[in-house]
Amino acid sequence: MSLLSRVVDAFTALYDGEPDFVVRAPGRVNLIGEHTDYNDGFVLPMAIERAVWIALRPRSDRRVRVYALDLEEWAEFDLNALRQDKGWAEYLKGVAWAWQEAGYVLHGWEGVLTGDVPRGAGLSSSAAVEMATARAFQAVSGFAWEPATMARLGQRAENAWVGVRCGIMDQMIAAAGRRGHALLIDCRSLETQSVPLPEGVVVVILDTATRRGLVDSAYNERRRQCEAAAHHFGVPALRDVSAADLAARGHELDEVIRRRARHVISENDRTLAAVAAMRQGDAHTLGRLMDASHISLRDDFEVSSPALDTMVTLARRHPGCLGARMTGAGFGGCAVALVAAAQAEAFAAEVAAAYRAATGLEPTITITTAADGAAIVRQRPL
Ligand code: GLA
């Protein structure tokens, strides 16, 4: 059964009536441009078919009541009295808080939430929940959907309410993704460009079945190291440092900080080169840039893991593979590969078998297309 029918059926059973709205917000996979967003740099993610869905109807008071179908748990909160707590509902409350802080007048609603974006896998389930919640509030409160504004508020919800210091990439692609396209995001200006995927290749997500561990502390440490490098160069962010600047003055930096900076600076260049390659339909160059990104993340930024390295090596060995790398924050979760479309099924089966044999873990390998960003997908005629 599709998630759309599942969420509508659950709503009907629980609330004794059809939902007025169904909203959907996607997870994402990042093709290239990793750990660059909080350096004001460039990223190239695409929204995926896996998504968070909410079926809902407005309430006449200022309460929000939601049933999480997969967790079999209720959450309820009052928009007049938001209080921080723990658990999945914090993402919804954080959105309510951030939007209200920004002056939006929100109405209450009740609904059912479900989804198929795995948590902690580097596919950005939290941004999907945030943007689905934002669409739910939009459906009942009626404000304009300006993707960059929505993404900034979603990031604020996550930074200030949930307490995770993420960059802007995940919310931005969940808010602004476009079917069949990756999105080049300039994380300083939030300008975007849709970039079509080259013909004849597909994007494959390879879930290592490992989940990131102490990611928050390692992530925050990487951010601090990048800030230290930018500070040394006297610029607001590493976005403003070129490869030539680094070559000239890199020796002034501590060795670890220099490698962190080298990753970010080279990754920004690779991301722009990847866009140029895609615009020319050059999938081979795109693949080589993805390979180089992985090596840089593994050796210079040190955010890969043995499972991710194994998956990338096995993927890369397959003749149908043009390039592969870890994706997302790292330390576990998913890799992404660019694969010749004609060989994609064989690639998935053979890499899964090889990974199973090498690690004893059961991977999930998914051929995905680029999906649309967050949307109200169904609205009952009034
Ligand atoms: C996480 C963060 C993003 C980004 C990536 C790494 O997904 O939420 O903002 O920093 O890691 O590229």
Short mmCIF file of C-alpha atoms and ligand atoms in Angstrom, two decimals:
data_model
loop_
_atom_site.label_atom_id
_atom_site.label_comp_id
_atom_site.label_asym_id
_atom_site.label_seq_id
_atom_site.Cartn_x
_atom_site.Cartn_y
_atom_site.Cartn_z
CA MET A 1 0.00 0.00 0.00
CA SER A 2 1.32 3.49 -0.79
CA LEU A 3 2.14 5.77 2.11
CA LEU A 4 -0.55 8.13 0.82
CA SER A 5 -3.28 5.52 1.20
CA ARG A 6 -1.81 4.35 4.49
CA VAL A 7 -1.85 7.78 6.06
CA VAL A 8 -5.33 8.59 4.72
CA ASP A 9 -6.75 5.26 5.93
CA ALA A 10 -5.23 5.73 9.38
CA PHE A 11 -6.62 9.25 9.58
CA THR A 12 -10.09 8.09 8.60
CA ALA A 13 -10.04 5.31 11.18
CA LEU A 14 -8.79 7.55 13.99
CA TYR A 15 -10.78 10.71 13.34
CA ASP A 16 -13.89 9.33 11.78
CA GLY A 17 -13.74 11.37 8.57
CA GLU A 18 -11.54 12.18 5.58
CA PRO A 19 -8.51 14.44 6.08
CA ASP A 20 -8.78 17.95 4.63
CA PHE A 21 -5.13 17.91 3.58
CA VAL A 22 -2.29 15.53 2.94
CA VAL A 23 1.24 16.93 2.91
CA ARG A 24 4.51 15.26 1.98
CA ALA A 25 8.15 16.26 2.48
CA PRO A 26 11.06 14.23 1.10
CA GLY A 27 14.32 12.95 2.51
CA ARG A 28 17.37 13.75 0.46
CA VAL A 29 20.58 12.34 -0.85
CA ASN A 30 23.53 14.63 -1.41
CA LEU A 31 25.36 13.97 -4.69
CA ILE A 32 28.35 16.11 -3.76
CA GLY A 33 29.24 19.09 -1.56
CA GLU A 34 29.60 17.51 1.87
CA HIS A 35 30.32 19.51 5.03
CA THR A 36 30.38 22.65 2.92
CA ASP A 37 26.99 24.13 3.86
CA TYR A 38 28.08 25.53 7.23
CA ASN A 39 31.11 27.00 5.47
CA ASP A 40 28.81 29.14 3.29
CA GLY A 41 29.74 26.89 0.37
CA PHE A 42 28.01 24.85 -2.33
CA VAL A 43 25.99 21.63 -2.11
CA LEU A 44 24.26 19.50 -4.75
CA PRO A 45 21.56 17.35 -3.13
CA MET A 46 18.39 15.90 -4.62
CA ALA A 47 15.10 15.13 -2.90
CA ILE A 48 14.24 11.42 -2.91
CA GLU A 49 11.07 9.35 -3.06
CA ARG A 50 11.33 8.38 0.60
CA ALA A 51 9.35 10.94 2.53
CA VAL A 52 7.33 11.97 5.57
CA TRP A 53 3.56 12.20 5.09
CA ILE A 54 0.95 13.93 7.26
CA ALA A 55 -2.82 13.71 6.78
CA LEU A 56 -4.62 16.42 8.73
CA ARG A 57 -7.59 18.66 9.32
CA PRO A 58 -7.76 22.05 11.04
CA ARG A 59 -8.94 22.48 14.62
CA SER A 60 -10.85 25.45 15.90
CA ASP A 61 -8.53 25.87 18.89
CA ARG A 62 -4.78 26.38 19.03
CA ARG A 63 -3.82 22.79 19.76
CA VAL A 64 -1.90 20.32 17.61
CA ARG A 65 -2.60 16.64 18.04
CA VAL A 66 -0.69 14.05 16.01
CA TYR A 67 -0.54 10.27 15.90
CA ALA A 68 2.78 8.84 14.72
CA LEU A 69 1.68 5.72 12.90
CA ASP A 70 5.00 3.90 12.88
CA LEU A 71 5.79 4.59 16.53
CA GLU A 72 2.15 4.09 17.59
CA GLU A 73 2.42 7.18 19.75
CA TRP A 74 0.32 10.29 20.27
CA ALA A 75 1.67 13.79 20.82
CA GLU A 76 -0.32 16.88 21.68
CA PHE A 77 0.72 20.45 22.33
CA ASP A 78 -0.72 23.92 22.74
CA LEU A 79 0.53 26.65 20.41
CA ASN A 80 0.07 29.17 23.24
CA ALA A 81 2.25 27.25 25.66
CA LEU A 82 5.10 25.39 23.92
CA ARG A 83 7.48 23.63 26.28
CA GLN A 84 10.68 21.81 25.40
CA ASP A 85 10.73 18.11 26.06
CA LYS A 86 12.25 14.98 24.48
CA GLY A 87 11.16 12.78 21.60
CA TRP A 88 9.91 12.99 18.01
CA ALA A 89 7.30 15.68 18.71
CA GLU A 90 10.10 18.20 19.37
CA TYR A 91 10.57 18.55 15.61
CA LEU A 92 6.92 19.59 15.25
CA LYS A 93 6.99 21.85 18.30
CA GLY A 94 10.27 23.36 17.13
CA VAL A 95 8.62 24.31 13.84
CA ALA A 96 5.63 25.84 15.66
CA TRP A 97 8.04 27.78 17.89
CA ALA A 98 10.29 29.03 15.05
CA TRP A 99 7.39 30.14 12.84
CA GLN A 100 5.63 31.90 15.70
CA GLU A 101 8.89 33.59 16.74
CA ALA A 102 9.12 34.90 13.19
CA GLY A 103 5.63 36.39 13.48
CA TYR A 104 3.52 33.77 11.67
CA VAL A 105 0.02 33.31 13.08
CA LEU A 106 -0.55 29.55 13.28
CA HIS A 107 -3.77 27.58 13.59
CA GLY A 108 -4.21 24.25 15.34
CA TRP A 109 -4.66 20.93 13.52
CA GLU A 110 -4.91 17.22 14.13
CA GLY A 111 -3.54 14.43 12.04
CA VAL A 112 -1.52 11.32 11.43
CA LEU A 113 2.17 11.17 10.51
CA THR A 114 4.05 8.38 8.77
CA GLY A 115 7.16 8.03 6.66
CA ASP A 116 9.82 5.82 5.17
CA VAL A 117 12.98 7.89 5.58
CA PRO A 118 15.23 5.82 7.86
CA ARG A 119 16.45 7.73 10.91
CA GLY A 120 20.16 8.33 11.46
CA ALA A 121 20.99 7.06 7.97
CA GLY A 122 22.18 10.35 6.49
CA LEU A 123 18.99 10.83 4.42
CA SER A 124 17.72 13.67 6.53
CA SER A 125 14.57 12.39 8.14
CA SER A 126 14.53 15.33 10.56
CA ALA A 127 14.38 17.99 7.85
CA ALA A 128 11.62 15.94 6.19
CA VAL A 129 9.58 16.01 9.42
CA GLU A 130 10.22 19.74 9.79
CA MET A 131 9.19 20.62 6.26
CA ALA A 132 6.13 18.33 6.35
CA THR A 133 5.09 20.05 9.59
CA ALA A 134 5.64 23.45 8.00
CA ARG A 135 3.41 22.42 5.08
CA ALA A 136 0.78 21.20 7.55
CA PHE A 137 0.77 24.57 9.29
CA GLN A 138 0.69 26.30 5.93
CA ALA A 139 -2.32 24.23 4.87
CA VAL A 140 -4.40 25.34 7.87
CA SER A 141 -2.91 28.82 8.42
CA GLY A 142 -2.41 29.98 4.81
CA PHE A 143 0.98 31.66 4.47
CA ALA A 144 3.25 31.92 1.42
CA TRP A 145 5.71 29.08 0.75
CA GLU A 146 8.99 30.79 0.01
CA PRO A 147 11.47 27.89 0.11
CA ALA A 148 14.52 29.78 1.42
CA THR A 149 12.48 31.40 4.21
CA MET A 150 10.89 28.07 5.14
CA ALA A 151 14.29 26.36 5.14
CA ARG A 152 15.89 29.02 7.35
CA LEU A 153 13.05 28.69 9.87
CA GLY A 154 13.30 24.89 9.79
CA GLN A 155 17.01 25.15 10.45
CA ARG A 156 16.26 27.50 13.36
CA ALA A 157 13.80 24.97 14.77
CA GLU A 158 16.47 22.29 14.64
CA ASN A 159 19.32 24.50 15.94
CA ALA A 160 17.51 26.31 18.73
CA TRP A 161 14.65 24.00 19.73
CA VAL A 162 15.91 20.48 19.03
CA GLY A 163 19.51 21.53 19.77
CA VAL A 164 21.28 20.14 16.71
CA ARG A 165 23.73 22.53 15.03
CA CYS A 166 23.01 21.50 11.41
CA GLY A 167 23.65 23.60 8.31
CA ILE A 168 20.99 24.68 5.80
CA MET A 169 21.29 21.97 3.11
CA ASP A 170 18.72 19.48 4.37
CA GLN A 171 15.88 21.92 4.99
CA MET A 172 16.62 23.72 1.74
CA ILE A 173 16.40 20.63 -0.47
CA ALA A 174 13.35 19.33 1.43
CA ALA A 175 11.69 22.71 0.82
CA ALA A 176 12.80 23.33 -2.75
CA GLY A 177 13.59 20.00 -4.45
CA ARG A 178 12.45 19.43 -8.02
CA ARG A 179 11.56 16.17 -9.73
CA GLY A 180 14.26 14.86 -12.08
CA HIS A 181 16.79 17.42 -10.86
CA ALA A 182 19.51 17.94 -8.33
CA LEU A 183 19.67 21.38 -6.75
CA LEU A 184 22.83 23.45 -6.61
CA ILE A 185 22.49 25.53 -3.46
CA ASP A 186 24.70 28.47 -2.68
CA CYS A 187 24.55 28.20 1.09
CA ARG A 188 25.51 31.84 1.55
CA SER A 189 22.89 33.52 -0.64
CA LEU A 190 20.49 30.54 -0.73
CA GLU A 191 20.25 30.98 -4.48
CA THR A 192 19.47 27.72 -6.19
CA GLN A 193 19.83 26.24 -9.66
CA SER A 194 18.08 23.08 -10.81
CA VAL A 195 20.50 20.74 -12.53
CA PRO A 196 19.10 17.84 -14.57
CA LEU A 197 20.57 14.39 -13.96
CA PRO A 198 22.57 13.13 -16.95
CA GLU A 199 20.88 10.65 -19.28
CA GLY A 200 21.61 6.95 -18.99
CA VAL A 201 22.65 6.95 -15.33
CA VAL A 202 20.78 6.49 -12.07
CA VAL A 203 21.48 7.43 -8.49
CA VAL A 204 21.71 4.52 -6.08
CA ILE A 205 21.53 4.83 -2.30
CA LEU A 206 23.53 2.22 -0.39
CA ASP A 207 22.56 1.96 3.25
CA THR A 208 25.38 0.29 5.20
CA ALA A 209 22.97 -0.76 8.00
CA THR A 210 25.25 1.07 10.42
CA ARG A 211 24.03 4.15 12.22
CA ARG A 212 26.13 7.10 13.18
CA GLY A 213 27.23 7.15 16.78
CA LEU A 214 28.71 10.21 18.44
CA VAL A 215 27.91 12.33 15.45
CA ASP A 216 26.88 15.51 17.22
CA SER A 217 30.15 16.04 19.02
CA ALA A 218 32.25 15.12 15.98
CA TYR A 219 30.09 17.35 13.75
CA ASN A 220 30.43 20.30 16.10
CA GLU A 221 34.16 19.72 16.34
CA ARG A 222 34.45 19.83 12.52
CA ARG A 223 32.49 23.07 12.50
CA ARG A 224 34.83 24.61 15.07
CA GLN A 225 37.88 23.49 13.09
CA CYS A 226 36.48 25.08 9.92
CA GLU A 227 35.73 28.30 11.81
CA ALA A 228 39.26 28.33 13.17
CA ALA A 229 40.66 27.99 9.64
CA ALA A 230 38.45 30.80 8.31
CA HIS A 231 39.44 32.99 11.25
CA HIS A 232 43.10 32.40 10.45
CA PHE A 233 42.56 33.65 6.91
CA GLY A 234 40.59 36.64 8.25
CA VAL A 235 37.43 35.77 6.28
CA PRO A 236 33.85 35.05 7.41
CA ALA A 237 33.84 31.45 6.14
CA LEU A 238 36.01 28.93 4.25
CA ARG A 239 33.91 29.72 1.18
CA ASP A 240 36.15 32.78 0.87
CA VAL A 241 39.44 30.86 0.78
CA SER A 242 40.70 29.56 -2.58
CA ALA A 243 42.93 26.57 -3.27
CA ALA A 244 45.67 29.07 -4.17
CA ASP A 245 45.29 30.86 -0.80
CA LEU A 246 45.58 27.52 0.96
CA ALA A 247 48.62 26.52 -1.06
CA ALA A 248 50.31 29.82 -0.21
CA ARG A 249 49.47 29.99 3.49
CA GLY A 250 48.34 26.52 4.50
CA HIS A 251 51.66 25.84 6.30
CA GLU A 252 50.66 28.46 8.88
CA LEU A 253 47.81 26.23 10.04
CA ASP A 254 47.86 23.34 12.45
CA GLU A 255 48.12 20.11 10.42
CA VAL A 256 44.61 18.84 11.26
CA ILE A 257 42.99 22.23 10.64
CA ARG A 258 44.81 22.45 7.31
CA ARG A 259 43.38 19.11 6.19
CA ARG A 260 39.88 20.11 7.27
CA ALA A 261 40.20 23.33 5.27
CA ARG A 262 41.60 21.46 2.28
CA HIS A 263 38.55 19.24 2.21
CA VAL A 264 36.09 22.13 2.29
CA ILE A 265 37.95 24.23 -0.27
CA SER A 266 38.45 21.34 -2.70
CA GLU A 267 34.86 20.10 -2.14
CA ASN A 268 33.45 23.49 -3.12
CA ASP A 269 35.49 23.37 -6.32
CA ARG A 270 34.38 19.78 -7.00
CA THR A 271 30.74 20.72 -6.50
CA LEU A 272 30.88 23.50 -9.06
CA ALA A 273 32.79 21.21 -11.42
CA ALA A 274 30.10 18.56 -10.93
CA VAL A 275 27.42 21.03 -11.97
CA ALA A 276 29.39 21.95 -15.09
CA ALA A 277 29.79 18.25 -15.93
CA MET A 278 26.08 17.56 -15.43
CA ARG A 279 25.13 20.47 -17.63
CA GLN A 280 27.22 18.85 -20.38
CA GLY A 281 25.69 15.44 -19.71
CA ASP A 282 29.14 14.20 -18.69
CA ALA A 283 28.35 11.46 -16.17
CA HIS A 284 31.92 10.14 -16.17
CA THR A 285 33.37 13.37 -14.84
CA LEU A 286 30.60 13.60 -12.28
CA GLY A 287 31.46 10.08 -11.11
CA ARG A 288 35.17 10.87 -10.81
CA LEU A 289 34.36 13.95 -8.73
CA MET A 290 32.23 11.81 -6.42
CA ASP A 291 35.15 9.40 -5.98
CA ALA A 292 37.47 12.29 -5.13
CA SER A 293 34.92 13.64 -2.66
CA HIS A 294 34.91 10.35 -0.78
CA ILE A 295 38.69 10.25 -0.52
CA SER A 296 38.75 13.81 0.77
CA LEU A 297 36.02 13.09 3.34
CA ARG A 298 37.83 9.93 4.43
CA ASP A 299 41.39 11.24 4.63
CA ASP A 300 41.17 15.00 5.14
CA PHE A 301 37.85 15.53 6.91
CA GLU A 302 37.85 12.11 8.63
CA VAL A 303 34.09 11.59 8.76
CA SER A 304 33.83 8.24 6.97
CA SER A 305 33.69 4.87 8.73
CA PRO A 306 34.94 1.34 7.97
CA ALA A 307 31.44 0.29 6.81
CA LEU A 308 31.12 3.31 4.50
CA ASP A 309 34.61 2.73 3.09
CA THR A 310 33.81 -0.94 2.46
CA MET A 311 30.54 -0.06 0.73
CA VAL A 312 32.20 2.57 -1.46
CA THR A 313 35.06 0.22 -2.41
CA LEU A 314 32.66 -2.59 -3.33
CA ALA A 315 30.41 -0.24 -5.30
CA ARG A 316 33.40 1.17 -7.14
CA ARG A 317 34.57 -2.30 -8.15
CA HIS A 318 31.38 -2.92 -10.09
CA PRO A 319 31.77 -2.25 -13.84
CA GLY A 320 28.45 -0.34 -13.94
CA CYS A 321 29.58 2.18 -11.33
CA LEU A 322 30.82 5.61 -12.43
CA GLY A 323 31.49 6.99 -8.94
CA ALA A 324 30.62 6.50 -5.28
CA ARG A 325 30.98 8.30 -1.98
CA MET A 326 29.60 8.52 1.52
CA THR A 327 26.70 10.95 1.80
CA GLY A 328 25.38 13.12 4.63
CA ALA A 329 27.18 13.85 7.87
CA GLY A 330 29.08 10.53 7.85
CA PHE A 331 30.24 8.09 10.56
CA GLY A 332 27.69 5.54 9.30
CA GLY A 333 24.47 5.56 7.29
CA CYS A 334 24.46 5.73 3.52
CA ALA A 335 26.72 5.97 0.53
CA VAL A 336 25.58 7.19 -2.88
CA ALA A 337 26.67 5.85 -6.26
CA LEU A 338 26.22 6.92 -9.85
CA VAL A 339 25.48 3.84 -11.94
CA ALA A 340 24.81 3.10 -15.62
CA ALA A 341 21.01 2.70 -15.79
CA ALA A 342 21.21 -0.55 -17.78
CA GLN A 343 23.33 -2.15 -15.06
CA ALA A 344 21.58 -0.72 -12.00
CA GLU A 345 19.64 -3.87 -11.02
CA ALA A 346 22.71 -6.08 -11.32
CA PHE A 347 24.77 -3.49 -9.45
CA ALA A 348 22.31 -3.45 -6.55
CA ALA A 349 22.19 -7.24 -6.26
CA GLU A 350 25.91 -7.82 -6.65
CA VAL A 351 27.07 -5.04 -4.32
CA ALA A 352 24.53 -6.15 -1.70
CA ALA A 353 25.89 -9.71 -1.84
CA ALA A 354 29.50 -8.54 -1.68
CA TYR A 355 28.77 -6.23 1.26
CA ARG A 356 26.92 -8.98 3.11
CA ALA A 357 29.85 -11.35 2.58
CA ALA A 358 32.40 -8.74 3.69
CA THR A 359 30.63 -7.45 6.79
CA GLY A 360 27.86 -9.84 7.79
CA LEU A 361 25.47 -6.87 7.66
CA GLU A 362 22.31 -6.66 5.57
CA PRO A 363 22.46 -3.51 3.42
CA THR A 364 19.51 -1.76 1.79
CA ILE A 365 20.27 -0.67 -1.76
CA THR A 366 17.75 1.56 -3.50
CA ILE A 367 17.69 2.94 -7.01
CA THR A 368 16.12 6.36 -6.63
CA THR A 369 14.91 9.20 -8.81
CA ALA A 370 14.88 12.86 -7.87
CA ALA A 371 11.56 13.84 -6.30
CA ASP A 372 9.77 17.11 -5.61
CA GLY A 373 10.24 19.11 -2.42
CA ALA A 374 7.64 19.54 0.33
CA ALA A 375 4.10 20.00 -0.98
CA ILE A 376 0.45 19.89 -0.10
CA VAL A 377 -0.36 16.86 -2.24
CA ARG A 378 -4.08 16.58 -1.58
CA GLN A 379 -6.66 19.11 -0.58
CA ARG A 380 -10.33 18.37 -0.06
CA PRO A 381 -12.57 20.59 -2.16
CA LEU A 382 -14.17 23.13 0.22
C1 GLA B 1 24.15 16.96 8.05
C2 GLA B 1 23.71 18.39 8.29
C3 GLA B 1 23.85 19.22 7.02
C4 GLA B 1 25.25 19.07 6.42
C5 GLA B 1 25.64 17.60 6.31
C6 GLA B 1 27.06 17.41 5.86
O1 GLA B 1 23.26 16.34 7.16
O2 GLA B 1 22.37 18.43 8.73
O3 GLA B 1 23.55 20.56 7.30
O4 GLA B 1 26.18 19.79 7.17
O5 GLA B 1 25.47 16.93 7.55
O6 GLA B 1 27.23 17.86 4.56
#
